Amino acid sequence: MSKVTIPIGPQHPALKEPARFCLTLNGEKIYEIDLRLGYNHRGIEKACEERTYIQAMYLVERVCGICSHSHSTAFIQAVEEIAGLQLPRRGLYIRTLIAELERIHSHLLWLGVAGHEVGFDTLLMYAWRDRELVMDILADLTGNRVNYGINTIGGVRRDVTPRQIERVTKAMDTFEERTKYYVQVATEESTLIARLSNVGKLCYDDAMRLGAIGPTARACGLERDARKADPYGLYGELDFKVITDKHSDVYGRAVVRLLELMESYRIIRQLCKGMPEGPIAVKAPRKIPAGEALSRYEAPRGEDVHYVRGNGTDKPERVKIRAPTLANLQAVAKMLEDNYLADTTIVIAAIDPCFSCTDRAVLLKKSRRRNEEPVLWNSLRDYGIAWHRKQGLDFGDMNRRFGRMMERSSR
Amino acid sequence: MMWTEEKIQQELTGKFAFLDGKIKLQRPRRLWVDAPAEHFDAIFSHLVRQMDFPVLLTITGLDETSQFCVIYHLAQLEGIVCNLKVVVPKDNPTWKSVGTFFPGGIIYERELVDLLGLKIEGLPPGNRYPLPDDWPDGQFPLRKDWKRGGEAAIKEKAS
């Protein structure tokens, strides 16, 4: 049978982010993979060199729309090491609390996406319903659903109240109950097991050789978790298990993430219970001394690695960021080899490649001292149009022409 | 064998006497080693094959104005990180690939090629990363003397 090459991406409905997988097929099976990345390269490392540490922190937070806290924490951990800052305990507790809430948000998001990719949209609806709960908690604690902006060099920017802690603890009961149900679905629902088992196989040795990380590696029985191996923040004092699985396929990756959710709930309970009183941040100098540091952080998708070099000024000399997807994409090529073309989307989705989810309706309030009034959608739209017009961009004319064109074609 | 930071330092200086005074323990689990370029292969291979460093976290490339510096962030599964630094001269920015040890590390080497303009010997043929295909030759954004916008002017001229 002659070989056929099918390009998937850079823009493709099955991919949430631009990347090009050129698949050469032998019948229905994938024979060869050619991977092209870099479509989302925004030059953030270079941009950091032109910004102060605080500005760079907010920029780094925007490396990813979902693991935003992961990247900003990984970055400032390195900066804090160079500056020799000792963080107050309460600050560390809050930072770790947000980190684990972010993991819940990311894993539930993945569960929904995975359900959708295999045509199990009920799971998508359930998982994303629950994800809303954690998004609400994050918005309650930080003011934002994503890109929380809670970190600052030397600690965190916002304190939490006892009422908020109570709400978080209470929500964990709901999460635990619902996650138990998902674990039951994953281990008992035969269609789901049949669809995910033996898909995207990656053996222990290949995971090790290709540098797979995060749940992708742990589902191959590889115990790699920076929280345990190289503890940062509070993780050295917390009681939690590193979840591994021996299935080495997409099914194993789902099981690992679900059980990791249960561990995150345990961690959050410990944090809420043991939260000490005290300050939440120490004052950090504007100029960071010359020096370098390497920081590791276990993000929901795998390990974030940040290297920072300071030169004694208020701007970093070099910032290097290694996000988990880059490490895991090397393993994807191996997973796809000799697999069916129809499995491509779930295999790619199973490493949880990163995409932004910042689009969402918000309730904006016009503040007139204490008399707050909601901004209506139409007035927000008008404000947007007027703002763009002020910048010299007027889409009105184009819209009118488009309207006339549509009218003509419908006649 | 259970490695500690001290044992790693002793093993390295015992095996490679010239590393004496070139190893810094910055904090628990963080070792920084300055490797002379001519002995890089031996040290790297010893760390990976004999001293249980099976993980390459990433490779960082730096422009230190007068020279380039490449840092290999190697890790043990138990958590100790050895940051192996090597200097690459500016007048001949050629270095070698560690793809035989870490096939997953090739993508980090492609970053060195695209962003700093290093030539990596032994890099297998493949797509560039991370810059676009129409990025002009000789423009390396992470070099300190590179100015933003230069590449746009070149592209415009070419078209």
Coordinates of C-alpha atoms in Angstrom, one line a residue:
Chain A
M1 CA 0.0 0.0 0.0
S2 CA 1.4 3.4 -0.9
K3 CA 2.2 5.8 2.0
V4 CA 0.1 9.0 2.5
T5 CA 1.3 12.1 4.3
I6 CA -1.3 14.0 6.2
P7 CA -0.5 17.4 7.8
I8 CA -2.3 18.1 11.1
G9 CA -1.8 21.8 12.0
P10 CA -0.5 24.3 12.5
Q11 CA -4.2 25.3 12.5
H12 CA -6.4 22.3 13.0
P13 CA -9.8 21.9 14.7
A14 CA -8.4 19.0 16.8
L15 CA -5.6 21.1 18.2
K16 CA -6.1 23.8 20.7
E17 CA -2.8 25.4 20.0
P18 CA -0.8 25.8 16.9
A19 CA 1.7 23.0 16.2
R20 CA 2.3 20.9 13.1
F21 CA 2.3 17.2 13.1
C22 CA 3.0 15.8 9.7
L23 CA 1.9 12.2 9.8
T24 CA 3.0 9.6 7.2
L25 CA 0.5 6.8 7.1
N26 CA 0.8 3.2 6.1
G27 CA -2.9 2.3 5.7
E28 CA -4.6 3.5 8.9
K29 CA -1.4 3.4 11.0
I30 CA 1.1 6.1 11.6
Y31 CA 4.4 5.3 10.1
E32 CA 6.4 8.5 10.6
I33 CA 6.0 11.8 12.4
D34 CA 7.5 15.2 11.6
L35 CA 7.0 17.8 14.3
R36 CA 7.2 21.5 13.9
L37 CA 6.8 23.8 16.9
G38 CA 7.4 27.4 17.7
Y39 CA 4.2 29.0 16.3
N40 CA 3.4 30.4 19.7
H41 CA 6.9 31.8 20.3
R42 CA 6.5 35.3 21.7
G43 CA 10.1 36.1 22.7
I44 CA 9.2 36.3 26.4
E45 CA 12.8 35.4 27.5
K46 CA 14.2 38.3 25.6
A47 CA 11.4 40.6 26.7
C48 CA 12.3 39.8 30.4
E49 CA 15.8 41.2 29.9
E50 CA 14.2 44.6 29.1
R51 CA 12.0 44.7 32.1
T52 CA 12.4 45.1 35.8
Y53 CA 12.0 41.9 37.9
I54 CA 8.5 42.8 39.0
Q55 CA 7.4 43.6 35.4
A56 CA 9.1 40.3 34.3
M57 CA 7.2 38.4 36.9
Y58 CA 3.8 39.6 35.5
L59 CA 5.0 38.8 32.0
V60 CA 6.2 35.3 33.0
E61 CA 2.8 34.7 34.6
R62 CA 1.4 35.1 31.1
V63 CA 3.6 32.3 29.6
C64 CA 0.6 30.1 30.1
G65 CA -3.1 30.8 30.6
I66 CA -3.6 27.9 32.9
C67 CA -0.4 27.3 34.8
S68 CA 0.1 31.0 35.3
H69 CA 0.8 30.7 39.0
S70 CA 3.3 27.9 38.3
H71 CA 5.4 30.1 36.0
S72 CA 5.4 33.1 38.2
T73 CA 6.3 31.1 41.2
A74 CA 9.1 29.2 39.4
F75 CA 10.5 32.6 38.3
I76 CA 10.4 34.4 41.6
Q77 CA 11.7 31.4 43.5
A78 CA 14.9 31.8 41.5
V79 CA 14.9 35.6 42.1
E80 CA 14.3 35.1 45.8
E81 CA 17.2 32.6 46.0
I82 CA 19.5 35.1 44.3
A83 CA 18.4 37.9 46.6
G84 CA 18.6 35.6 49.7
L85 CA 15.1 36.4 50.8
Q86 CA 13.5 34.4 53.6
L87 CA 9.7 34.2 53.0
P88 CA 7.3 34.5 55.9
R89 CA 5.4 31.2 56.6
R90 CA 2.0 32.6 56.0
G91 CA 3.1 33.8 52.6
L92 CA 4.4 30.4 51.7
Y93 CA 1.1 28.8 52.8
I94 CA -1.0 31.0 50.6
R95 CA 1.4 30.5 47.7
T96 CA 1.1 26.7 48.0
L97 CA -2.6 26.9 48.5
I98 CA -3.1 28.7 45.2
A99 CA -0.7 26.2 43.5
E100 CA -2.8 23.3 44.5
L101 CA -6.0 25.0 43.6
E102 CA -4.5 25.6 40.2
R103 CA -3.7 21.9 39.9
I104 CA -7.3 21.1 40.6
H105 CA -8.4 23.6 38.0
S106 CA -6.0 22.3 35.4
H107 CA -6.7 18.6 36.0
L108 CA -10.5 19.0 35.8
L109 CA -10.0 21.0 32.7
W110 CA -8.0 18.2 31.2
L111 CA -10.6 15.6 32.3
G112 CA -13.2 17.5 30.3
V113 CA -11.0 17.9 27.2
A114 CA -10.1 14.2 27.3
G115 CA -13.8 13.3 27.6
H116 CA -14.6 15.5 24.6
E117 CA -11.8 14.1 22.5
V118 CA -13.2 10.6 22.8
G119 CA -16.8 11.7 22.3
F120 CA -17.8 11.4 26.0
D121 CA -19.2 14.9 26.2
T122 CA -21.2 14.1 29.4
L123 CA -17.8 13.9 31.2
L124 CA -16.8 17.2 29.7
M125 CA -20.0 18.9 31.1
Y126 CA -19.5 17.3 34.5
A127 CA -15.8 18.0 34.9
W128 CA -16.2 21.6 33.7
R129 CA -19.2 22.2 36.0
D130 CA -16.9 21.2 38.9
R131 CA -14.1 23.2 37.5
E132 CA -16.3 26.3 37.9
L133 CA -16.2 25.7 41.7
V134 CA -12.5 25.9 41.9
M135 CA -12.4 28.9 39.5
D136 CA -14.8 30.7 41.8
I137 CA -12.6 29.9 44.8
L138 CA -9.6 31.2 42.9
A139 CA -11.5 34.4 42.0
D140 CA -12.5 34.7 45.6
L141 CA -9.0 34.4 47.0
T142 CA -7.0 36.3 44.3
G143 CA -9.5 38.4 42.4
N144 CA -8.9 36.5 39.1
R145 CA -9.9 33.2 37.6
V146 CA -6.6 32.9 35.8
N147 CA -3.4 34.9 35.9
Y148 CA -4.0 35.4 39.6
G149 CA -1.4 38.0 40.3
I150 CA -1.1 36.8 43.8
N151 CA 2.7 36.5 43.8
T152 CA 5.2 39.1 44.5
I153 CA 8.9 38.9 45.1
G154 CA 9.2 38.1 48.8
G155 CA 5.8 36.6 49.3
V156 CA 2.2 37.2 48.2
R157 CA 0.1 40.3 47.6
R158 CA -3.2 39.3 49.2
D159 CA -4.0 37.8 52.6
V160 CA -6.9 35.3 53.1
T161 CA -9.6 35.7 55.7
P162 CA -10.8 32.9 58.1
R163 CA -14.1 33.0 56.2
Q164 CA -12.4 32.3 52.9
I165 CA -10.4 29.4 54.5
E166 CA -13.7 28.0 55.7
R167 CA -15.2 28.2 52.3
V168 CA -12.1 26.4 50.7
T169 CA -12.2 23.6 53.3
K170 CA -15.9 23.1 52.7
A171 CA -15.5 23.0 48.9
M172 CA -13.0 20.2 49.3
D173 CA -15.8 17.9 50.6
T174 CA -17.8 18.5 47.4
F175 CA -14.7 18.0 45.2
E176 CA -13.8 14.8 47.0
E177 CA -17.2 13.3 46.6
R178 CA -17.4 14.2 42.9
T179 CA -13.9 13.1 42.1
K180 CA -14.6 9.7 43.8
Y181 CA -17.4 9.4 41.3
Y182 CA -15.1 10.1 38.4
V183 CA -12.6 7.6 39.7
Q184 CA -15.5 5.1 39.8
V185 CA -16.4 6.0 36.2
A186 CA -12.8 5.6 35.0
T187 CA -12.3 2.3 36.7
E188 CA -15.7 0.7 35.9
E189 CA -17.1 2.3 32.7
S190 CA -16.1 -0.4 30.2
T191 CA -16.5 1.8 27.0
L192 CA -14.2 4.5 28.5
I193 CA -11.6 1.9 29.5
A194 CA -11.8 0.2 26.1
R195 CA -11.3 3.5 24.3
L196 CA -8.3 4.7 26.3
S197 CA -6.5 1.4 27.1
N198 CA -3.4 0.6 24.9
V199 CA -3.7 3.9 23.1
G200 CA -0.5 6.1 23.0
K201 CA 1.7 3.5 24.7
L202 CA 5.0 4.8 26.2
C203 CA 7.2 2.4 28.1
Y204 CA 9.2 3.3 31.2
D205 CA 12.5 3.3 29.3
D206 CA 11.3 5.5 26.5
A207 CA 9.7 7.9 29.1
M208 CA 13.1 8.1 30.8
R209 CA 15.1 8.4 27.5
L210 CA 12.9 11.1 26.0
G211 CA 12.6 13.1 29.2
A212 CA 8.8 12.8 29.7
I213 CA 7.6 14.5 32.8
G214 CA 4.5 15.1 34.9
P215 CA 1.5 12.8 34.8
T216 CA 2.7 11.6 31.4
A217 CA 5.8 10.1 33.0
R218 CA 4.1 9.0 36.2
A219 CA 1.6 7.0 34.2
C220 CA 4.6 5.0 32.9
G221 CA 5.6 4.1 36.5
L222 CA 8.3 6.8 36.6
E223 CA 8.3 8.5 39.9
R224 CA 9.2 12.0 38.9
D225 CA 7.7 14.9 40.9
A226 CA 9.7 18.0 41.8
R227 CA 7.5 18.5 44.9
K228 CA 8.9 15.3 46.4
A229 CA 12.4 15.0 44.8
D230 CA 13.4 18.7 45.1
P231 CA 10.9 20.2 47.6
Y232 CA 10.2 23.9 47.3
G233 CA 7.9 26.2 49.2
L234 CA 6.1 24.1 51.9
Y235 CA 6.1 20.7 50.1
G236 CA 8.9 19.3 52.3
E237 CA 6.6 19.5 55.3
L238 CA 3.4 18.3 53.7
D239 CA 2.1 14.7 53.7
F240 CA 1.2 13.6 50.2
K241 CA 1.8 10.7 47.9
V242 CA 3.3 10.8 44.4
I243 CA 0.8 8.9 42.2
T244 CA 2.2 6.5 39.7
D245 CA 0.5 4.0 37.4
K246 CA 1.8 1.0 35.4
H247 CA -0.6 1.2 32.4
S248 CA 1.7 3.4 30.4
D249 CA -1.1 4.5 28.1
V250 CA -3.8 7.2 27.9
Y251 CA -5.9 5.3 30.4
G252 CA -3.0 5.4 32.9
R253 CA -2.6 9.1 32.4
A254 CA -6.3 9.7 33.2
V255 CA -6.1 7.5 36.4
V256 CA -2.9 9.4 37.5
R257 CA -4.6 12.8 37.1
L258 CA -7.8 11.7 38.9
L259 CA -5.9 10.3 41.9
E260 CA -3.6 13.4 42.0
L261 CA -6.8 15.4 42.5
M262 CA -7.5 13.4 45.6
E263 CA -3.9 14.2 46.8
S264 CA -4.4 17.9 46.1
Y265 CA -7.5 17.9 48.3
R266 CA -5.5 16.3 51.1
I267 CA -2.8 19.0 50.7
I268 CA -5.3 21.8 50.7
R269 CA -6.9 20.5 53.9
Q270 CA -3.5 20.5 55.6
L271 CA -2.7 24.0 54.4
C272 CA -6.1 25.3 55.6
K273 CA -5.7 23.7 59.0
G274 CA -2.1 24.7 59.6
M275 CA -2.2 28.3 58.2
P276 CA -0.1 30.4 60.7
E277 CA -0.7 34.0 61.6
G278 CA 1.8 36.6 60.6
P279 CA 3.0 38.8 57.7
I280 CA 2.5 37.6 54.1
A281 CA 5.5 39.1 52.5
V282 CA 8.9 40.6 53.1
K283 CA 10.2 43.7 51.4
A284 CA 12.3 42.8 48.4
P285 CA 15.0 45.1 47.1
R286 CA 14.4 46.7 43.7
K287 CA 17.9 45.8 42.5
I288 CA 18.7 42.1 42.7
P289 CA 22.4 41.2 43.3
A290 CA 24.5 39.5 40.8
G291 CA 24.1 35.7 40.9
E292 CA 22.2 32.9 39.4
A293 CA 19.7 30.3 40.4
L294 CA 17.8 27.3 38.9
S295 CA 14.2 26.8 40.1
R296 CA 12.1 23.7 39.7
Y297 CA 8.3 23.7 40.1
E298 CA 5.9 20.8 39.6
A299 CA 3.2 22.4 37.5
P300 CA 0.0 20.4 36.8
R301 CA 1.3 19.3 33.4
G302 CA 4.8 18.5 34.6
E303 CA 7.9 20.3 35.7
D304 CA 8.6 23.9 35.0
V305 CA 12.3 24.8 35.0
H306 CA 13.4 28.4 35.3
Y307 CA 16.9 29.7 35.2
V308 CA 17.6 33.4 36.2
R309 CA 20.8 35.3 36.2
G310 CA 21.0 38.7 37.9
N311 CA 23.6 41.3 37.3
G312 CA 23.1 43.7 40.2
T313 CA 20.6 45.9 38.4
D314 CA 16.8 46.0 38.6
K315 CA 16.6 44.0 35.3
P316 CA 17.5 40.3 34.9
E317 CA 20.5 39.5 32.7
R318 CA 19.0 36.2 31.4
V319 CA 15.8 34.3 32.0
K320 CA 15.4 30.8 30.7
I321 CA 12.0 29.0 30.8
R322 CA 11.4 25.4 30.1
A323 CA 7.7 24.6 30.1
P324 CA 6.5 21.0 30.5
T325 CA 4.9 20.6 27.1
L326 CA 8.2 21.1 25.3
A327 CA 9.7 18.1 27.3
N328 CA 6.6 15.9 26.7
L329 CA 6.2 16.6 23.0
Q330 CA 9.3 14.6 22.3
A331 CA 7.5 11.6 23.8
V332 CA 4.4 12.2 21.8
A333 CA 6.2 11.3 18.6
K334 CA 7.0 8.0 20.1
M335 CA 3.5 7.5 21.4
L336 CA 2.0 8.1 18.0
E337 CA 4.3 5.6 16.2
D338 CA 2.4 2.6 14.8
N339 CA -0.9 3.9 16.3
Y340 CA -4.1 4.5 14.4
L341 CA -4.6 8.0 12.9
A342 CA -8.0 8.2 14.7
D343 CA -6.1 8.1 18.1
T344 CA -4.0 11.1 17.3
T345 CA -6.1 13.7 19.0
I346 CA -6.5 11.9 22.3
V347 CA -2.8 10.9 22.3
I348 CA -1.8 14.6 21.9
A349 CA -4.5 15.7 24.4
A350 CA -3.3 13.1 26.9
I351 CA -0.1 15.0 27.6
D352 CA -2.3 18.0 28.3
P353 CA -0.7 20.4 26.0
C354 CA -1.1 24.0 27.2
F355 CA -3.6 26.5 25.9
S356 CA -5.2 29.6 27.1
C357 CA -8.6 29.7 28.7
T358 CA -8.8 33.3 29.6
D359 CA -11.8 34.1 27.5
R360 CA -14.8 34.5 29.7
A361 CA -17.7 36.8 30.5
V362 CA -17.1 39.0 33.5
L363 CA -19.3 41.2 35.7
L364 CA -17.7 44.6 35.6
K365 CA -18.9 47.1 38.1
K366 CA -18.8 50.8 37.5
S367 CA -17.8 52.2 40.9
R368 CA -19.5 55.4 42.0
R369 CA -18.1 55.4 45.4
R370 CA -20.1 52.8 47.2
N371 CA -23.0 52.8 44.9
E372 CA -21.8 50.1 42.4
E373 CA -23.6 49.5 39.2
P374 CA -23.1 46.6 36.8
V375 CA -21.8 47.5 33.3
L376 CA -24.1 46.1 30.6
W377 CA -22.7 44.1 27.7
N378 CA -23.8 46.7 25.2
S379 CA -22.2 49.6 26.9
L380 CA -19.0 47.5 27.3
R381 CA -19.1 46.9 23.6
D382 CA -19.6 50.6 22.9
Y383 CA -16.7 51.4 25.2
G384 CA -14.5 48.9 23.2
I385 CA -15.4 50.4 19.9
A386 CA -14.8 54.0 21.1
W387 CA -11.5 52.9 22.6
H388 CA -10.3 51.4 19.3
R389 CA -11.5 54.4 17.4
K390 CA -9.3 56.6 19.6
Q391 CA -6.3 54.3 18.7
G392 CA -7.1 55.0 15.0
L393 CA -8.9 51.6 14.4
D394 CA -12.4 51.8 13.0
F395 CA -14.1 48.6 12.1
G396 CA -17.5 50.2 11.6
D397 CA -17.0 50.9 7.9
M398 CA -15.8 47.3 7.3
N399 CA -18.8 45.9 9.2
R400 CA -21.2 48.0 7.1
R401 CA -19.7 46.8 3.9
F402 CA -19.8 43.2 5.1
G403 CA -23.5 43.7 6.0
R404 CA -24.3 45.1 2.5
M405 CA -22.5 42.1 1.0
M406 CA -24.4 39.6 3.0
E407 CA -27.7 41.4 2.1
R408 CA -26.8 41.2 -1.7
S409 CA -25.9 37.6 -1.5
S410 CA -29.1 36.6 0.3
R411 CA -31.3 38.3 -2.4
Chain B
M1 CA 24.5 4.2 45.9
M2 CA 22.8 7.1 47.6
W3 CA 24.5 10.3 46.5
T4 CA 24.9 13.4 48.7
E5 CA 26.2 16.8 47.5
E6 CA 29.5 16.2 49.3
K7 CA 29.9 12.7 47.8
I8 CA 29.3 14.2 44.3
Q9 CA 31.9 16.9 44.9
Q10 CA 34.4 14.4 46.2
E11 CA 33.8 12.0 43.3
L12 CA 34.2 14.8 40.7
T13 CA 37.4 16.3 42.2
G14 CA 38.8 12.7 42.7
K15 CA 38.2 11.8 39.1
F16 CA 39.0 15.2 37.6
A17 CA 41.6 16.9 39.8
F18 CA 41.4 20.1 37.7
L19 CA 37.8 20.7 39.0
D20 CA 39.1 21.4 42.4
G21 CA 37.8 24.9 43.4
K22 CA 35.5 24.9 40.3
I23 CA 32.5 23.3 42.1
K24 CA 30.1 25.5 44.1
L25 CA 27.4 24.2 46.4
Q26 CA 25.0 27.2 46.3
R27 CA 22.3 25.5 48.5
P28 CA 21.2 22.0 49.2
R29 CA 20.6 20.1 45.9
R30 CA 22.2 22.8 43.7
L31 CA 25.8 22.2 42.4
W32 CA 27.4 24.5 39.9
V33 CA 30.4 23.2 38.0
D34 CA 32.7 25.1 35.6
A35 CA 33.9 22.5 33.1
P36 CA 36.9 23.2 30.9
A37 CA 35.8 22.8 27.3
E38 CA 38.5 20.2 26.5
H39 CA 37.3 17.9 29.3
F40 CA 33.6 18.4 28.9
D41 CA 32.9 15.1 27.2
A42 CA 34.6 13.1 30.0
I43 CA 32.8 15.0 32.8
F44 CA 29.4 14.9 31.1
S45 CA 29.6 11.2 30.3
H46 CA 30.9 10.4 33.9
L47 CA 28.0 12.3 35.4
V48 CA 25.3 10.6 33.2
R49 CA 26.7 7.1 33.1
Q50 CA 28.5 6.6 36.4
M51 CA 26.9 9.1 38.8
D52 CA 23.2 8.6 38.3
F53 CA 22.2 11.8 36.5
P54 CA 19.6 10.4 34.1
V55 CA 17.7 13.7 33.6
L56 CA 18.5 16.7 31.5
L57 CA 16.2 19.4 32.8
T58 CA 17.1 21.8 30.0
I59 CA 20.0 23.6 28.4
T60 CA 20.5 27.3 28.9
G61 CA 22.6 29.4 26.6
L62 CA 23.9 32.8 27.6
D63 CA 25.6 35.6 25.8
E64 CA 28.3 36.9 28.3
T65 CA 29.4 39.7 25.8
S66 CA 33.0 38.3 25.4
Q67 CA 32.0 34.7 25.2
F68 CA 29.0 32.3 25.2
C69 CA 28.2 30.1 28.1
V70 CA 26.2 26.9 27.9
I71 CA 24.7 25.4 31.0
Y72 CA 23.5 21.8 31.1
H73 CA 21.1 21.4 34.0
L74 CA 21.4 17.7 34.9
A75 CA 19.4 16.1 37.7
Q76 CA 19.2 12.9 39.7
L77 CA 15.8 11.4 40.3
E78 CA 16.4 12.0 44.0
G79 CA 16.5 15.7 43.4
I80 CA 20.2 16.9 43.3
V81 CA 20.8 19.2 40.3
C82 CA 24.3 19.6 38.8
N83 CA 24.6 22.7 36.6
L84 CA 27.5 22.0 34.3
K85 CA 28.8 25.1 32.7
V86 CA 31.0 25.4 29.6
V87 CA 32.4 28.4 27.8
V88 CA 32.1 28.6 24.0
P89 CA 34.3 31.3 22.3
K90 CA 32.6 34.1 20.3
D91 CA 35.0 33.9 17.3
N92 CA 34.2 30.2 16.8
P93 CA 30.8 29.5 18.3
T94 CA 30.8 25.8 17.7
W95 CA 29.8 23.2 20.3
K96 CA 28.7 19.6 20.3
S97 CA 25.4 17.8 20.6
V98 CA 24.5 15.6 23.6
G99 CA 21.8 14.0 21.6
T100 CA 23.4 10.5 22.0
F101 CA 22.9 10.8 25.8
F102 CA 19.6 12.6 25.7
P103 CA 17.5 12.3 22.5
G104 CA 14.9 14.5 24.2
G105 CA 17.5 17.3 24.6
I106 CA 17.9 17.9 20.9
I107 CA 15.1 20.5 21.0
Y108 CA 17.0 22.5 23.6
E109 CA 20.0 22.5 21.3
R110 CA 17.9 23.8 18.4
E111 CA 17.1 26.7 20.7
L112 CA 20.8 27.5 21.1
V113 CA 21.2 27.4 17.3
D114 CA 18.2 29.7 16.6
L115 CA 18.4 32.1 19.4
L116 CA 22.1 32.5 20.1
G117 CA 23.6 31.4 16.8
L118 CA 25.7 28.5 18.1
K119 CA 26.7 25.8 15.7
I120 CA 26.0 22.4 17.2
E121 CA 27.9 19.6 15.7
G122 CA 26.1 16.2 15.6
L123 CA 22.6 17.7 15.6
P124 CA 20.4 15.5 13.4
P125 CA 18.6 17.2 10.5
G126 CA 15.1 18.4 11.3
N127 CA 12.9 21.4 11.6
R128 CA 14.2 24.6 13.2
Y129 CA 12.9 25.7 16.6
P130 CA 11.5 28.1 17.7
L131 CA 11.8 30.9 15.1
P132 CA 9.7 31.0 12.0
D133 CA 10.9 29.6 8.6
D134 CA 11.2 33.0 7.0
W135 CA 13.4 34.5 9.9
P136 CA 16.4 36.1 8.2
D137 CA 19.8 34.5 8.5
G138 CA 22.3 36.0 11.0
Q139 CA 19.7 37.4 13.4
F140 CA 20.0 35.9 16.8
P141 CA 17.6 37.5 19.3
L142 CA 19.2 36.3 22.5
R143 CA 22.6 37.9 21.6
K144 CA 23.1 41.1 23.7
D145 CA 24.0 43.2 20.7
W146 CA 20.7 42.2 18.8
K147 CA 18.2 45.0 18.5
R148 CA 14.5 44.4 18.1
G149 CA 13.0 45.3 14.7
G150 CA 16.2 44.5 12.7
E151 CA 14.7 41.3 11.4
A152 CA 11.5 43.1 10.1
A153 CA 13.6 45.5 8.0
I154 CA 15.6 42.7 6.5
K155 CA 12.4 40.8 5.7
E156 CA 10.8 43.9 4.1
K157 CA 14.0 44.5 2.0
A158 CA 14.0 40.9 0.8
S159 CA 10.3 41.0 -0.3

